[in-house]
Amino acid sequence: MDTLVTMNSAPRSAPAPVADIESRIAALVAQLVTATDLGNGTCSQVLGSVREQAITSSAGGKRLRASLALAAFNAGRLAQKAPEGTVDHEVSWAGAADEMLDIACAIEVFQTAALVHDDIIDDSDLRRGKPSAHRALSTLTHSAAIGRGLRLMIGDILATGSIDIVRNACASMPQKQAQSLLAAFTNMQREVSIGQILDLAIELSPLTDPQELTTASLNVFRWKTASYTTIAPIELGLIASGRDAASARAMALSIGEPLGIAFQLADDVLDVVGYSANTGKPVGGDIREGKRAVLLADTLQALPEQDRNDVIAMYESDSRSDDDVRHGIALMKSTGAVERSYERINQLWHETGRAIDSIDLDDEGKHILREVCRKFVSIAIPQGA
């Protein structure tokens, strides 16, 4: 596995391919959902079904978070200078390729845990183009309550298990580095939990002040999305490469905060302009759920008073019909709200680029980071930007 991040292979410092990340995640998740001496009765059968659903729920996706963590690790390693009289691959470095791959996979396992809980909160039917796990388990057990409970347990096992994956990966590292990695990982989980609280709280916000809604929504994007999507992957990769925790955190925030917010903006745009087959979610799902976010705020800001009141009434009703969803999508496009999101994404991308340019890495390391970061906002930035 060392060839995945080796310093003297060609191409130099290539990231782990998605297939390797995917297979490792499946193996790690299978190990998490195990128990012995259960016999062959109902309990054993249900646990086996839950294990399979955990693996299924963990499968798929672009693995951007793991790729970014590995890119940050590679970029950090390239910044290490070889002592005089040695060659590049003889430079000592903290951690190993297998260990960093597991840390990267742990981020993805935690993401699955977050999505599991999200789907329960939102009562979502689809995830990555397949029935969400609580739906699948409800069907399997013929009980909505049991299916929901089992799904909640999957999320809990994956969330706590992701910490064990990191702890095991750190076992052979120096104590200070291992402590820094575990601290960064658990802080990521805490920030996501705060973000989820803010995401629920924003649903209680009045819609009469679009500017306040924009500010609150961007805060949700920072805490709920950027914290584990872009900030933590960069931070963990840099710490594993040998960077001290403080400088790794500072670099991760400068790059990851604008990038993570831009990523969530792009994801919300896809909900309006995308296709279910590509996104794995129904188009207009955010409107159907009545999600309060930047797209809605920009739409309300641009509407005349009567139309604005009509949209507010639609969002404050108990549910939204197919016609409501189509009308909401049309308004977000016609008012320029979608274009405004593209503008925000581009501004944030340029902020990310400036942060990459300013950090203490060599040119190749910066190039590695930039190319992976670009994938997070590729739908909204022009090629070569």
mmCIF file of N, CA, C and O in Angstrom, residues 106-203:
data_model
loop_
_atom_site.group_PDB
_atom_site.id
_atom_site.type_symbol
_atom_site.label_atom_id
_atom_site.label_comp_id
_atom_site.label_asym_id
_atom_site.label_seq_id
_atom_site.Cartn_x
_atom_site.Cartn_y
_atom_site.Cartn_z
ATOM 1 N N ALA A 106 -11.643 6.801 8.016
ATOM 2 C CA ALA A 106 -12.407 7.089 9.226
ATOM 3 C C ALA A 106 -13.279 8.325 9.040
ATOM 4 O O ALA A 106 -14.400 8.394 9.571
ATOM 5 N N ILE A 107 -12.781 9.302 8.303
ATOM 6 C CA ILE A 107 -13.588 10.497 8.012
ATOM 7 C C ILE A 107 -14.827 10.098 7.225
ATOM 8 O O ILE A 107 -15.942 10.570 7.497
ATOM 9 N N GLU A 108 -14.652 9.218 6.243
ATOM 10 C CA GLU A 108 -15.784 8.771 5.430
ATOM 11 C C GLU A 108 -16.762 7.930 6.249
ATOM 12 O O GLU A 108 -17.986 8.021 6.054
ATOM 13 N N VAL A 109 -16.247 7.112 7.156
ATOM 14 C CA VAL A 109 -17.126 6.329 8.022
ATOM 15 C C VAL A 109 -17.947 7.260 8.910
ATOM 16 O O VAL A 109 -19.157 7.063 9.098
ATOM 17 N N PHE A 110 -17.294 8.297 9.433
ATOM 18 C CA PHE A 110 -18.042 9.264 10.239
ATOM 19 C C PHE A 110 -19.080 9.989 9.390
ATOM 20 O O PHE A 110 -20.197 10.257 9.856
ATOM 21 N N GLN A 111 -18.732 10.310 8.139
ATOM 22 C CA GLN A 111 -19.710 10.965 7.278
ATOM 23 C C GLN A 111 -20.959 10.101 7.108
ATOM 24 O O GLN A 111 -22.085 10.598 7.157
ATOM 25 N N THR A 112 -20.744 8.793 6.923
ATOM 26 C CA THR A 112 -21.894 7.895 6.809
ATOM 27 C C THR A 112 -22.735 7.953 8.070
ATOM 28 O O THR A 112 -23.974 7.980 8.008
ATOM 29 N N ALA A 113 -22.094 7.980 9.239
ATOM 30 C CA ALA A 113 -22.831 8.096 10.504
ATOM 31 C C ALA A 113 -23.668 9.364 10.522
ATOM 32 O O ALA A 113 -24.843 9.348 10.918
ATOM 33 N N ALA A 114 -23.067 10.477 10.085
ATOM 34 C CA ALA A 114 -23.789 11.749 10.062
ATOM 35 C C ALA A 114 -24.969 11.693 9.099
ATOM 36 O O ALA A 114 -26.058 12.205 9.396
ATOM 37 N N LEU A 115 -24.776 11.051 7.943
ATOM 38 C CA LEU A 115 -25.850 10.938 6.966
ATOM 39 C C LEU A 115 -26.974 10.041 7.483
ATOM 40 O O LEU A 115 -28.154 10.300 7.230
ATOM 41 N N VAL A 116 -26.594 8.983 8.188
ATOM 42 C CA VAL A 116 -27.591 8.086 8.793
ATOM 43 C C VAL A 116 -28.507 8.879 9.721
ATOM 44 O O VAL A 116 -29.737 8.792 9.646
ATOM 45 N N HIS A 117 -27.904 9.651 10.611
ATOM 46 C CA HIS A 117 -28.701 10.442 11.547
ATOM 47 C C HIS A 117 -29.483 11.521 10.823
ATOM 48 O O HIS A 117 -30.640 11.815 11.165
ATOM 49 N N ASP A 118 -28.869 12.124 9.801
ATOM 50 C CA ASP A 118 -29.545 13.148 9.009
ATOM 51 C C ASP A 118 -30.805 12.605 8.352
ATOM 52 O O ASP A 118 -31.847 13.276 8.339
ATOM 53 N N ASP A 119 -30.710 11.418 7.793
ATOM 54 C CA ASP A 119 -31.859 10.827 7.107
ATOM 55 C C ASP A 119 -33.000 10.542 8.069
ATOM 56 O O ASP A 119 -34.181 10.640 7.700
ATOM 57 N N ILE A 120 -32.661 10.179 9.299
ATOM 58 C CA ILE A 120 -33.702 9.950 10.307
ATOM 59 C C ILE A 120 -34.366 11.279 10.668
ATOM 60 O O ILE A 120 -35.596 11.388 10.731
ATOM 61 N N ILE A 121 -33.541 12.303 10.895
ATOM 62 C CA ILE A 121 -34.078 13.620 11.249
ATOM 63 C C ILE A 121 -34.969 14.163 10.140
ATOM 64 O O ILE A 121 -36.059 14.698 10.389
ATOM 65 N N ASP A 122 -34.497 14.020 8.884
ATOM 66 C CA ASP A 122 -35.237 14.566 7.739
ATOM 67 C C ASP A 122 -36.296 13.616 7.194
ATOM 68 O O ASP A 122 -37.043 13.986 6.291
ATOM 69 N N ASP A 123 -36.323 12.371 7.712
ATOM 70 C CA ASP A 123 -37.237 11.342 7.215
ATOM 71 C C ASP A 123 -37.070 11.151 5.703
ATOM 72 O O ASP A 123 -38.042 11.075 4.944
ATOM 73 N N SER A 124 -35.805 11.054 5.275
ATOM 74 C CA SER A 124 -35.498 10.962 3.845
ATOM 75 C C SER A 124 -35.693 9.542 3.326
ATOM 76 O O SER A 124 -35.424 8.567 4.023
ATOM 77 N N ASP A 125 -36.141 9.442 2.088
ATOM 78 C CA ASP A 125 -36.360 8.143 1.458
ATOM 79 C C ASP A 125 -35.140 7.641 0.706
ATOM 80 O O ASP A 125 -34.939 6.433 0.588
ATOM 81 N N LEU A 126 -34.342 8.558 0.156
ATOM 82 C CA LEU A 126 -33.205 8.188 -0.680
ATOM 83 C C LEU A 126 -31.899 8.667 -0.086
ATOM 84 O O LEU A 126 -31.823 9.723 0.532
ATOM 85 N N ARG A 127 -30.860 7.869 -0.320
ATOM 86 C CA ARG A 127 -29.481 8.277 0.009
ATOM 87 C C ARG A 127 -28.578 7.619 -1.018
ATOM 88 O O ARG A 127 -28.573 6.394 -1.158
ATOM 89 N N ARG A 128 -27.818 8.446 -1.763
ATOM 90 C CA ARG A 128 -26.930 7.967 -2.818
ATOM 91 C C ARG A 128 -27.668 7.068 -3.810
ATOM 92 O O ARG A 128 -27.173 6.044 -4.262
ATOM 93 N N GLY A 129 -28.900 7.464 -4.120
ATOM 94 C CA GLY A 129 -29.668 6.773 -5.133
ATOM 95 C C GLY A 129 -30.321 5.490 -4.680
ATOM 96 O O GLY A 129 -30.988 4.808 -5.465
ATOM 97 N N LYS A 130 -30.173 5.129 -3.394
ATOM 98 C CA LYS A 130 -30.760 3.895 -2.864
ATOM 99 C C LYS A 130 -31.676 4.248 -1.696
ATOM 100 O O LYS A 130 -31.564 5.337 -1.120
ATOM 101 N N PRO A 131 -32.584 3.334 -1.324
ATOM 102 C CA PRO A 131 -33.424 3.615 -0.158
ATOM 103 C C PRO A 131 -32.548 3.885 1.066
ATOM 104 O O PRO A 131 -31.572 3.167 1.315
ATOM 105 N N SER A 132 -32.869 4.935 1.811
ATOM 106 C CA SER A 132 -32.117 5.217 3.028
ATOM 107 C C SER A 132 -32.258 4.029 3.976
ATOM 108 O O SER A 132 -33.237 3.281 3.927
ATOM 109 N N ALA A 133 -31.282 3.853 4.852
ATOM 110 C CA ALA A 133 -31.207 2.626 5.645
ATOM 111 C C ALA A 133 -32.407 2.439 6.553
ATOM 112 O O ALA A 133 -32.861 1.317 6.769
ATOM 113 N N HIS A 134 -32.953 3.518 7.124
ATOM 114 C CA HIS A 134 -34.103 3.311 8.009
ATOM 115 C C HIS A 134 -35.311 2.834 7.221
ATOM 116 O O HIS A 134 -36.133 2.072 7.731
ATOM 117 N N ARG A 135 -35.395 3.238 5.936
ATOM 118 C CA ARG A 135 -36.469 2.712 5.085
ATOM 119 C C ARG A 135 -36.229 1.218 4.800
ATOM 120 O O ARG A 135 -37.135 0.393 4.882
ATOM 121 N N ALA A 136 -34.984 0.889 4.431
ATOM 122 C CA ALA A 136 -34.665 -0.503 4.106
ATOM 123 C C ALA A 136 -34.873 -1.407 5.313
ATOM 124 O O ALA A 136 -35.432 -2.517 5.195
ATOM 125 N N LEU A 137 -34.445 -0.966 6.498
ATOM 126 C CA LEU A 137 -34.582 -1.788 7.697
ATOM 127 C C LEU A 137 -36.035 -1.872 8.164
ATOM 128 O O LEU A 137 -36.453 -2.892 8.728
ATOM 129 N N SER A 138 -36.794 -0.812 7.939
ATOM 130 C CA SER A 138 -38.224 -0.863 8.271
ATOM 131 C C SER A 138 -38.927 -1.903 7.411
ATOM 132 O O SER A 138 -39.786 -2.658 7.897
ATOM 133 N N THR A 139 -38.548 -1.956 6.130
ATOM 134 C CA THR A 139 -39.124 -2.950 5.228
ATOM 135 C C THR A 139 -38.728 -4.363 5.667
ATOM 136 O O THR A 139 -39.546 -5.287 5.694
ATOM 137 N N LEU A 140 -37.462 -4.517 6.022
ATOM 138 C CA LEU A 140 -36.949 -5.831 6.404
ATOM 139 C C LEU A 140 -37.621 -6.355 7.673
ATOM 140 O O LEU A 140 -37.965 -7.539 7.771
ATOM 141 N N THR A 141 -37.818 -5.485 8.649
ATOM 142 C CA THR A 141 -38.366 -5.913 9.942
ATOM 143 C C THR A 141 -39.882 -5.760 10.019
ATOM 144 O O THR A 141 -40.479 -6.155 11.033
ATOM 145 N N HIS A 142 -40.481 -5.162 8.975
ATOM 146 C CA HIS A 142 -41.925 -4.916 8.948
ATOM 147 C C HIS A 142 -42.355 -4.014 10.101
ATOM 148 O O HIS A 142 -43.469 -4.129 10.629
ATOM 149 N N SER A 143 -41.458 -3.138 10.509
ATOM 150 C CA SER A 143 -41.769 -2.221 11.617
ATOM 151 C C SER A 143 -41.028 -0.913 11.401
ATOM 152 O O SER A 143 -39.793 -0.900 11.375
ATOM 153 N N ALA A 144 -41.783 0.180 11.267
ATOM 154 C CA ALA A 144 -41.146 1.488 11.095
ATOM 155 C C ALA A 144 -40.337 1.870 12.334
ATOM 156 O O ALA A 144 -39.234 2.415 12.230
ATOM 157 N N ALA A 145 -40.877 1.575 13.510
ATOM 158 C CA ALA A 145 -40.196 1.955 14.755
ATOM 159 C C ALA A 145 -38.889 1.181 14.922
ATOM 160 O O ALA A 145 -37.850 1.755 15.276
ATOM 161 N N ILE A 146 -38.935 -0.136 14.669
ATOM 162 C CA ILE A 146 -37.718 -0.942 14.814
ATOM 163 C C ILE A 146 -36.700 -0.544 13.751
ATOM 164 O O ILE A 146 -35.503 -0.420 14.033
ATOM 165 N N GLY A 147 -37.152 -0.313 12.525
ATOM 166 C CA GLY A 147 -36.241 0.102 11.466
ATOM 167 C C GLY A 147 -35.547 1.403 11.796
ATOM 168 O O GLY A 147 -34.340 1.555 11.593
ATOM 169 N N ARG A 148 -36.310 2.352 12.352
ATOM 170 C CA ARG A 148 -35.722 3.644 12.734
ATOM 171 C C ARG A 148 -34.730 3.462 13.879
ATOM 172 O O ARG A 148 -33.656 4.063 13.906
ATOM 173 N N GLY A 149 -35.085 2.612 14.843
ATOM 174 C CA GLY A 149 -34.182 2.365 15.959
ATOM 175 C C GLY A 149 -32.893 1.701 15.532
ATOM 176 O O GLY A 149 -31.802 2.078 15.985
ATOM 177 N N LEU A 150 -33.003 0.712 14.648
ATOM 178 C CA LEU A 150 -31.802 0.042 14.137
ATOM 179 C C LEU A 150 -30.926 1.009 13.360
ATOM 180 O O LEU A 150 -29.695 0.969 13.451
ATOM 181 N N ARG A 151 -31.561 1.866 12.594
ATOM 182 C CA ARG A 151 -30.804 2.854 11.827
ATOM 183 C C ARG A 151 -30.057 3.807 12.763
ATOM 184 O O ARG A 151 -28.910 4.172 12.507
ATOM 185 N N LEU A 152 -30.708 4.201 13.836
ATOM 186 C CA LEU A 152 -30.045 5.073 14.816
ATOM 187 C C LEU A 152 -28.823 4.380 15.397
ATOM 188 O O LEU A 152 -27.756 4.996 15.565
ATOM 189 N N MET A 153 -28.940 3.086 15.677
ATOM 190 C CA MET A 153 -27.813 2.335 16.223
ATOM 191 C C MET A 153 -26.670 2.215 15.210
ATOM 192 O O MET A 153 -25.494 2.269 15.586
ATOM 193 N N ILE A 154 -27.001 2.069 13.929
ATOM 194 C CA ILE A 154 -25.949 2.052 12.903
ATOM 195 C C ILE A 154 -25.161 3.349 12.952
ATOM 196 O O ILE A 154 -23.931 3.353 12.935
ATOM 197 N N GLY A 155 -25.872 4.471 13.019
ATOM 198 C CA GLY A 155 -25.191 5.758 13.086
ATOM 199 C C GLY A 155 -24.289 5.867 14.293
ATOM 200 O O GLY A 155 -23.152 6.344 14.203
ATOM 201 N N ASP A 156 -24.786 5.395 15.448
ATOM 202 C CA ASP A 156 -23.978 5.470 16.669
ATOM 203 C C ASP A 156 -22.737 4.593 16.572
ATOM 204 O O ASP A 156 -21.634 5.004 16.974
ATOM 205 N N ILE A 157 -22.898 3.373 16.060
ATOM 206 C CA ILE A 157 -21.750 2.461 15.925
ATOM 207 C C ILE A 157 -20.706 3.044 14.975
ATOM 208 O O ILE A 157 -19.495 3.013 15.258
ATOM 209 N N LEU A 158 -21.149 3.604 13.861
ATOM 210 C CA LEU A 158 -20.201 4.171 12.897
ATOM 211 C C LEU A 158 -19.498 5.400 13.462
ATOM 212 O O LEU A 158 -18.302 5.608 13.230
ATOM 213 N N ALA A 159 -20.224 6.231 14.207
ATOM 214 C CA ALA A 159 -19.621 7.439 14.773
ATOM 215 C C ALA A 159 -18.560 7.093 15.817
ATOM 216 O O ALA A 159 -17.441 7.620 15.786
ATOM 217 N N THR A 160 -18.906 6.195 16.753
ATOM 218 C CA THR A 160 -17.924 5.807 17.768
ATOM 219 C C THR A 160 -16.826 4.945 17.152
ATOM 220 O O THR A 160 -15.655 5.056 17.508
ATOM 221 N N GLY A 161 -17.203 4.085 16.203
ATOM 222 C CA GLY A 161 -16.213 3.220 15.560
ATOM 223 C C GLY A 161 -15.186 3.991 14.756
ATOM 224 O O GLY A 161 -14.027 3.571 14.668
ATOM 225 N N SER A 162 -15.587 5.117 14.194
ATOM 226 C CA SER A 162 -14.623 5.918 13.420
ATOM 227 C C SER A 162 -13.490 6.410 14.316
ATOM 228 O O SER A 162 -12.341 6.528 13.865
ATOM 229 N N ILE A 163 -13.790 6.681 15.583
ATOM 230 C CA ILE A 163 -12.739 7.086 16.527
ATOM 231 C C ILE A 163 -11.787 5.927 16.767
ATOM 232 O O ILE A 163 -10.560 6.116 16.831
ATOM 233 N N ASP A 164 -12.319 4.723 16.901
ATOM 234 C CA ASP A 164 -11.462 3.545 17.082
ATOM 235 C C ASP A 164 -10.560 3.322 15.872
ATOM 236 O O ASP A 164 -9.403 2.904 16.018
ATOM 237 N N ILE A 165 -11.084 3.585 14.678
ATOM 238 C CA ILE A 165 -10.259 3.432 13.472
ATOM 239 C C ILE A 165 -9.061 4.369 13.539
ATOM 240 O O ILE A 165 -7.921 3.975 13.254
ATOM 241 N N VAL A 166 -9.290 5.610 13.942
ATOM 242 C CA VAL A 166 -8.190 6.569 14.061
ATOM 243 C C VAL A 166 -7.237 6.151 15.168
ATOM 244 O O VAL A 166 -6.011 6.202 15.008
ATOM 245 N N ARG A 167 -7.786 5.724 16.300
ATOM 246 C CA ARG A 167 -6.931 5.312 17.422
ATOM 247 C C ARG A 167 -6.019 4.158 17.018
ATOM 248 O O ARG A 167 -4.822 4.160 17.319
ATOM 249 N N ASN A 168 -6.554 3.187 16.322
ATOM 250 C CA ASN A 168 -5.742 2.052 15.872
ATOM 251 C C ASN A 168 -4.685 2.495 14.862
ATOM 252 O O ASN A 168 -3.558 1.996 14.876
ATOM 253 N N ALA A 169 -5.051 3.424 13.997
ATOM 254 C CA ALA A 169 -4.101 3.921 13.001
ATOM 255 C C ALA A 169 -2.952 4.674 13.655
ATOM 256 O O ALA A 169 -1.838 4.708 13.131
ATOM 257 N N CYS A 170 -3.229 5.270 14.810
ATOM 258 C CA CYS A 170 -2.215 6.070 15.507
ATOM 259 C C CYS A 170 -1.343 5.248 16.447
ATOM 260 O O CYS A 170 -0.423 5.800 17.077
ATOM 261 N N ALA A 171 -1.605 3.956 16.567
ATOM 262 C CA ALA A 171 -0.959 3.142 17.593
ATOM 263 C C ALA A 171 0.560 3.166 17.512
ATOM 264 O O ALA A 171 1.250 3.125 18.539
ATOM 265 N N SER A 172 1.119 3.233 16.312
ATOM 266 C CA SER A 172 2.574 3.188 16.165
ATOM 267 C C SER A 172 3.199 4.574 16.026
ATOM 268 O O SER A 172 4.409 4.685 15.841
ATOM 269 N N MET A 173 2.395 5.617 16.136
ATOM 270 C CA MET A 173 2.917 6.981 15.987
ATOM 271 C C MET A 173 3.430 7.513 17.312
ATOM 272 O O MET A 173 3.057 7.018 18.380
ATOM 273 N N PRO A 174 4.262 8.545 17.289
ATOM 274 C CA PRO A 174 4.675 9.201 18.540
ATOM 275 C C PRO A 174 3.452 9.678 19.314
ATOM 276 O O PRO A 174 2.442 10.072 18.713
ATOM 277 N N GLN A 175 3.549 9.661 20.627
ATOM 278 C CA GLN A 175 2.387 9.945 21.473
ATOM 279 C C GLN A 175 1.791 11.323 21.195
ATOM 280 O O GLN A 175 0.563 11.465 21.092
ATOM 281 N N LYS A 176 2.623 12.347 21.062
ATOM 282 C CA LYS A 176 2.109 13.702 20.854
ATOM 283 C C LYS A 176 1.341 13.794 19.542
ATOM 284 O O LYS A 176 0.278 14.426 19.475
ATOM 285 N N GLN A 177 1.884 13.169 18.503
ATOM 286 C CA GLN A 177 1.210 13.198 17.202
ATOM 287 C C GLN A 177 -0.113 12.442 17.265
ATOM 288 O O GLN A 177 -1.138 12.910 16.733
ATOM 289 N N ALA A 178 -0.114 11.285 17.904
ATOM 290 C CA ALA A 178 -1.343 10.499 18.038
ATOM 291 C C ALA A 178 -2.406 11.274 18.805
ATOM 292 O O ALA A 178 -3.587 11.283 18.427
ATOM 293 N N GLN A 179 -1.989 11.940 19.879
ATOM 294 C CA GLN A 179 -2.937 12.736 20.659
ATOM 295 C C GLN A 179 -3.508 13.880 19.835
ATOM 296 O O GLN A 179 -4.708 14.189 19.914
ATOM 297 N N SER A 180 -2.663 14.509 19.025
ATOM 298 C CA SER A 180 -3.123 15.621 18.182
ATOM 299 C C SER A 180 -4.130 15.138 17.142
ATOM 300 O O SER A 180 -5.132 15.806 16.870
ATOM 301 N N LEU A 181 -3.868 13.960 16.568
ATOM 302 C CA LEU A 181 -4.792 13.427 15.572
ATOM 303 C C LEU A 181 -6.144 13.074 16.197
ATOM 304 O O LEU A 181 -7.201 13.400 15.640
ATOM 305 N N LEU A 182 -6.118 12.428 17.352
ATOM 306 C CA LEU A 182 -7.368 12.078 18.022
ATOM 307 C C LEU A 182 -8.121 13.322 18.470
ATOM 308 O O LEU A 182 -9.357 13.390 18.363
ATOM 309 N N ALA A 183 -7.394 14.325 18.948
ATOM 310 C CA ALA A 183 -8.041 15.571 19.368
ATOM 311 C C ALA A 183 -8.706 16.263 18.184
ATOM 312 O O ALA A 183 -9.829 16.776 18.288
ATOM 313 N N ALA A 184 -8.020 16.302 17.047
ATOM 314 C CA ALA A 184 -8.589 16.922 15.851
ATOM 315 C C ALA A 184 -9.819 16.166 15.372
ATOM 316 O O ALA A 184 -10.814 16.767 14.952
ATOM 317 N N PHE A 185 -9.765 14.838 15.438
ATOM 318 C CA PHE A 185 -10.880 14.028 14.952
ATOM 319 C C PHE A 185 -12.113 14.181 15.845
ATOM 320 O O PHE A 185 -13.230 14.328 15.359
ATOM 321 N N THR A 186 -11.907 14.141 17.155
ATOM 322 C CA THR A 186 -13.052 14.282 18.059
ATOM 323 C C THR A 186 -13.592 15.709 18.035
ATOM 324 O O THR A 186 -14.797 15.918 18.189
ATOM 325 N N ASN A 187 -12.724 16.701 17.839
ATOM 326 C CA ASN A 187 -13.198 18.075 17.702
ATOM 327 C C ASN A 187 -14.071 18.212 16.452
ATOM 328 O O ASN A 187 -15.076 18.927 16.459
ATOM 329 N N MET A 188 -13.683 17.524 15.382
ATOM 330 C CA MET A 188 -14.493 17.510 14.167
ATOM 331 C C MET A 188 -15.904 16.995 14.478
ATOM 332 O O MET A 188 -16.899 17.598 14.056
ATOM 333 N N GLN A 189 -15.996 15.900 15.230
ATOM 334 C CA GLN A 189 -17.304 15.344 15.564
ATOM 335 C C GLN A 189 -18.126 16.316 16.398
ATOM 336 O O GLN A 189 -19.337 16.472 16.187
ATOM 337 N N ARG A 190 -17.480 16.989 17.332
ATOM 338 C CA ARG A 190 -18.189 17.967 18.168
ATOM 339 C C ARG A 190 -18.718 19.109 17.308
ATOM 340 O O ARG A 190 -19.867 19.545 17.465
ATOM 341 N N GLU A 191 -17.897 19.596 16.381
ATOM 342 C CA GLU A 191 -18.326 20.708 15.534
ATOM 343 C C GLU A 191 -19.504 20.314 14.649
ATOM 344 O O GLU A 191 -20.422 21.113 14.430
ATOM 345 N N VAL A 192 -19.489 19.093 14.136
ATOM 346 C CA VAL A 192 -20.613 18.631 13.321
ATOM 347 C C VAL A 192 -21.891 18.574 14.156
ATOM 348 O O VAL A 192 -22.977 18.940 13.680
ATOM 349 N N SER A 193 -21.777 18.128 15.395
ATOM 350 C CA SER A 193 -22.952 18.081 16.270
ATOM 351 C C SER A 193 -23.504 19.484 16.520
ATOM 352 O O SER A 193 -24.728 19.696 16.513
ATOM 353 N N ILE A 194 -22.612 20.438 16.744
ATOM 354 C CA ILE A 194 -23.057 21.826 16.890
ATOM 355 C C ILE A 194 -23.742 22.288 15.610
ATOM 356 O O ILE A 194 -24.795 22.946 15.635
ATOM 357 N N GLY A 195 -23.151 21.932 14.466
ATOM 358 C CA GLY A 195 -23.742 22.304 13.191
ATOM 359 C C GLY A 195 -25.132 21.717 13.003
ATOM 360 O O GLY A 195 -26.030 22.377 12.464
ATOM 361 N N GLN A 196 -25.327 20.473 13.457
ATOM 362 C CA GLN A 196 -26.647 19.857 13.349
ATOM 363 C C GLN A 196 -27.659 20.574 14.230
ATOM 364 O O GLN A 196 -28.820 20.761 13.835
ATOM 365 N N ILE A 197 -27.221 20.998 15.410
ATOM 366 C CA ILE A 197 -28.106 21.784 16.287
ATOM 367 C C ILE A 197 -28.497 23.090 15.591
ATOM 368 O O ILE A 197 -29.676 23.484 15.577
ATOM 369 N N LEU A 198 -27.520 23.769 15.005
ATOM 370 C CA LEU A 198 -27.806 25.017 14.298
ATOM 371 C C LEU A 198 -28.725 24.778 13.108
ATOM 372 O O LEU A 198 -29.597 25.606 12.804
ATOM 373 N N ASP A 199 -28.537 23.644 12.431
ATOM 374 C CA ASP A 199 -29.363 23.315 11.274
ATOM 375 C C ASP A 199 -30.820 23.119 11.677
ATOM 376 O O ASP A 199 -31.739 23.493 10.939
ATOM 377 N N LEU A 200 -31.043 22.515 12.843
ATOM 378 C CA LEU A 200 -32.405 22.358 13.340
ATOM 379 C C LEU A 200 -32.952 23.689 13.848
ATOM 380 O O LEU A 200 -34.132 24.012 13.628
ATOM 381 N N ALA A 201 -32.095 24.467 14.492
ATOM 382 C CA ALA A 201 -32.543 25.752 15.042
ATOM 383 C C ALA A 201 -32.969 26.716 13.946
ATOM 384 O O ALA A 201 -33.921 27.492 14.126
ATOM 385 N N ILE A 202 -32.275 26.663 12.797
ATOM 386 C CA ILE A 202 -32.588 27.608 11.726
ATOM 387 C C ILE A 202 -33.988 27.378 11.168
ATOM 388 O O ILE A 202 -34.598 28.292 10.599
ATOM 389 N N GLU A 203 -34.528 26.174 11.361
ATOM 390 C CA GLU A 203 -35.892 25.904 10.907
ATOM 391 C C GLU A 203 -36.929 26.688 11.699
ATOM 392 O O GLU A 203 -38.086 26.799 11.280
#
